Short mmCIF file of C-alpha atoms in Angstrom, two decimals:
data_model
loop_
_atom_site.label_atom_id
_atom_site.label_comp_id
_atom_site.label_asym_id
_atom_site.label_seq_id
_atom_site.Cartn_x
_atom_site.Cartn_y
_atom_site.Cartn_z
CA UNK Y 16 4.80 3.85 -15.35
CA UNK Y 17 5.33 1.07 -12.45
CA UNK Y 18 3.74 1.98 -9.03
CA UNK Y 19 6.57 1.18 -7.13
CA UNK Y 20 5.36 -0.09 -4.24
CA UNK Y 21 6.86 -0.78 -1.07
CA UNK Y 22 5.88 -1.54 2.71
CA UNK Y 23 5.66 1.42 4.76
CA UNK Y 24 6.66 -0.83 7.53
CA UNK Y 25 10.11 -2.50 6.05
CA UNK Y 26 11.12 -0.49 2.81
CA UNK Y 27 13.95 -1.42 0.92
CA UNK Y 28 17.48 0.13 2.01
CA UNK Y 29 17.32 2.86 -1.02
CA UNK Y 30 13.82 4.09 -0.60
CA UNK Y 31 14.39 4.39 3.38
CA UNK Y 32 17.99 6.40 3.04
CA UNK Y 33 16.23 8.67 0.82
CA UNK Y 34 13.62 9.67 3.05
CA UNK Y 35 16.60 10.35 5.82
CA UNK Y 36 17.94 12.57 3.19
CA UNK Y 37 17.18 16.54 3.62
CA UNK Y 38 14.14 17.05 1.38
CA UNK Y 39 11.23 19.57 1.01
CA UNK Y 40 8.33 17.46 0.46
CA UNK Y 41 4.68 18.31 0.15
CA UNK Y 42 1.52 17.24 2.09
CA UNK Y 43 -1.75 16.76 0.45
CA UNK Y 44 -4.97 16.86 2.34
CA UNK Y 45 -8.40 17.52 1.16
CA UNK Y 46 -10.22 20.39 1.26
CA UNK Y 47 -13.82 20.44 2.28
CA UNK Y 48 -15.13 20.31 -1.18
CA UNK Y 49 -12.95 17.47 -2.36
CA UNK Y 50 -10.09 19.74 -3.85
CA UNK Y 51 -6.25 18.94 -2.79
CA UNK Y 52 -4.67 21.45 -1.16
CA UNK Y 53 -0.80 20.57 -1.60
CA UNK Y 54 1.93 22.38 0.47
CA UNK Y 55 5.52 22.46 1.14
CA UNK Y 56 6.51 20.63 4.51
CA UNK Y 57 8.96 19.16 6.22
CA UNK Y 58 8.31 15.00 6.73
CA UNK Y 59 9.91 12.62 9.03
CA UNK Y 60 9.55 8.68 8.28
CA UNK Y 61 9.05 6.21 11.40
CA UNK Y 62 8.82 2.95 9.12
CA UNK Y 63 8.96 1.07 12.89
CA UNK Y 64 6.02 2.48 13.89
CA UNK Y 65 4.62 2.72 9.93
CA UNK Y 66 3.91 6.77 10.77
CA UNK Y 67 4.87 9.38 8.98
CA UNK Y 68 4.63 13.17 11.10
CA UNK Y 69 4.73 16.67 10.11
CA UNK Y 70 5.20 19.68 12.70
CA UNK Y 71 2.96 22.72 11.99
CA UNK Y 72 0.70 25.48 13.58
CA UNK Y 73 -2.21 24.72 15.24
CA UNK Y 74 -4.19 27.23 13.13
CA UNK Y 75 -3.08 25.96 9.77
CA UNK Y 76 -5.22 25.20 6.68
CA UNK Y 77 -3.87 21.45 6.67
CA UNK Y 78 -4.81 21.15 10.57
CA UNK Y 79 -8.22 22.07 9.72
CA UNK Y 80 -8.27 20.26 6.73
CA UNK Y 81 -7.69 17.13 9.03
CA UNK Y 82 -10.06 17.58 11.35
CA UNK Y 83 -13.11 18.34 9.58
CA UNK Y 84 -12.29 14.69 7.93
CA UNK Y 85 -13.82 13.51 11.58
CA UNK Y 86 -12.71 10.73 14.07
CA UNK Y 87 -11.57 8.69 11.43
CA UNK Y 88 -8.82 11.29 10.16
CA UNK Y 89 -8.06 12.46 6.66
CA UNK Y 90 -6.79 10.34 3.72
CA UNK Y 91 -3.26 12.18 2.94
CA UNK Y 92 -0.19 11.91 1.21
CA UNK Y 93 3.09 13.21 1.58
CA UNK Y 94 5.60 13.04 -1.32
CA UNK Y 95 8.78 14.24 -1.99
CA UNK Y 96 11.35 14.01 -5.04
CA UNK Y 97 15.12 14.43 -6.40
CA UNK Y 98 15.60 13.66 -10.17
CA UNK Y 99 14.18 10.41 -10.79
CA UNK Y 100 13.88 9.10 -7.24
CA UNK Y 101 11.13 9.89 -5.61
CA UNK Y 102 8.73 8.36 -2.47
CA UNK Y 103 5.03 8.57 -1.44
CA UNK Y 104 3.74 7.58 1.59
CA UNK Y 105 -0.11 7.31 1.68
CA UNK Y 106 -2.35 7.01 5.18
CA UNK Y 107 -4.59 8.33 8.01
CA UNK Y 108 -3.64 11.68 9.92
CA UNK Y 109 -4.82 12.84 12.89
CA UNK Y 110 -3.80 15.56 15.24
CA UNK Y 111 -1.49 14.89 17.96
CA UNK Y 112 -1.17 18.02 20.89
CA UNK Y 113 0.33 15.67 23.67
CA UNK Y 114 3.92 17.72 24.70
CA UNK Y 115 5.62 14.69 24.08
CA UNK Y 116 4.19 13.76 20.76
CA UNK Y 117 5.25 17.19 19.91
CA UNK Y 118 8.56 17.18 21.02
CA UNK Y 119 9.40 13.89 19.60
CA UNK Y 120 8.70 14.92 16.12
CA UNK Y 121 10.45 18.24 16.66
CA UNK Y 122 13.70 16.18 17.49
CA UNK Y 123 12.80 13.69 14.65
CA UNK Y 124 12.87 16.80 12.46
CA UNK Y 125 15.92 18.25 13.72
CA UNK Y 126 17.90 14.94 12.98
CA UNK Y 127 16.48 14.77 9.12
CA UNK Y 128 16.91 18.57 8.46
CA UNK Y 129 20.01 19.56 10.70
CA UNK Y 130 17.98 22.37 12.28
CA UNK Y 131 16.28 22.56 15.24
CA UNK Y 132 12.52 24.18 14.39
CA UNK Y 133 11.74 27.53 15.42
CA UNK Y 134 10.21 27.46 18.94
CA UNK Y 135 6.28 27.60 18.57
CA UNK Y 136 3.86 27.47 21.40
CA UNK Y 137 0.65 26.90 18.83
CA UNK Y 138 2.89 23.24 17.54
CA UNK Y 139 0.81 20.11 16.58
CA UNK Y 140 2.16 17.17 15.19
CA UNK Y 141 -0.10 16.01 12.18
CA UNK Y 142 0.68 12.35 12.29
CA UNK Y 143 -0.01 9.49 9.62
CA UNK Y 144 -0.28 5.99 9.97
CA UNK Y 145 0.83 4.60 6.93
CA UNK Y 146 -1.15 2.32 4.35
CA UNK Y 147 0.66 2.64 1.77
CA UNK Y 148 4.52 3.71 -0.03
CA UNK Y 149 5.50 3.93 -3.34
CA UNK Y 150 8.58 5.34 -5.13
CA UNK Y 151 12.01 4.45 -6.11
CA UNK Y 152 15.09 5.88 -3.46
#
């Protein structure tokens, strides 16, 4: 099967609409040992800024996850899929605490899913700058 690609930065018109679609997608980080740890999340894409951000506790397994990865941040991928369209975007996450970061990508979220998120005093913003995009919108 054909990778797909696209640029994380200017996707084409299909791929982009899809990812301002409502969709459960899933993050992947890496465990300690090497082993993926895959969960459901919400994503928002930022192809302007080539980031990709996902609003979760503080104390989660995928915070940790990216922090252990060091200074650097942790290779991830978040994916989701409808059928036969589906998107990856690859990169570099890091944790972002700054109340503005955080309330940015709670509003992002709200516009993608039509819901504003639950209030949550322990919110990060796992955030990814983007290296790479595959998938067909």
């Amino acid at each position: 099967m054909a990778a797909h690609p696209q640029d994380p930065g200017a996707p084409d018109a299909p791929y982009l609409t899809f990812w301002q679609e409502k969709h459960v997608c899933t993050l992947t980080t890496l465990r300690p040992d090497g082993t993926p740890h895959v969960v459901p999340v919400g994503v928002t894409y930022d192809p302007e800024a080539r980031l990709a951000r996902v609003i979760t506790s503080k104390s989660s397994a995928k915070v940790r996850h990216v922090l252990a990865a060091g200074p650097d941040g942790a290779r991830v991928a978040v994916c989701q899929m409808e059928g036969r369209r589906w998107a990856t975007l690859e990169g570099r996450a890091s944790i972002r605490t700054e109340p503005e970061q955080v309330a940015d990508a709670e509003r992002r979220y709200a516009e993608r899913y039509g819901r504003t998120p639950r209030p949550n005093p322990e919110r990060v913003v796992i955030e990814i700058a983007l290296t790479r995009a595959m998938g067909r919108g």
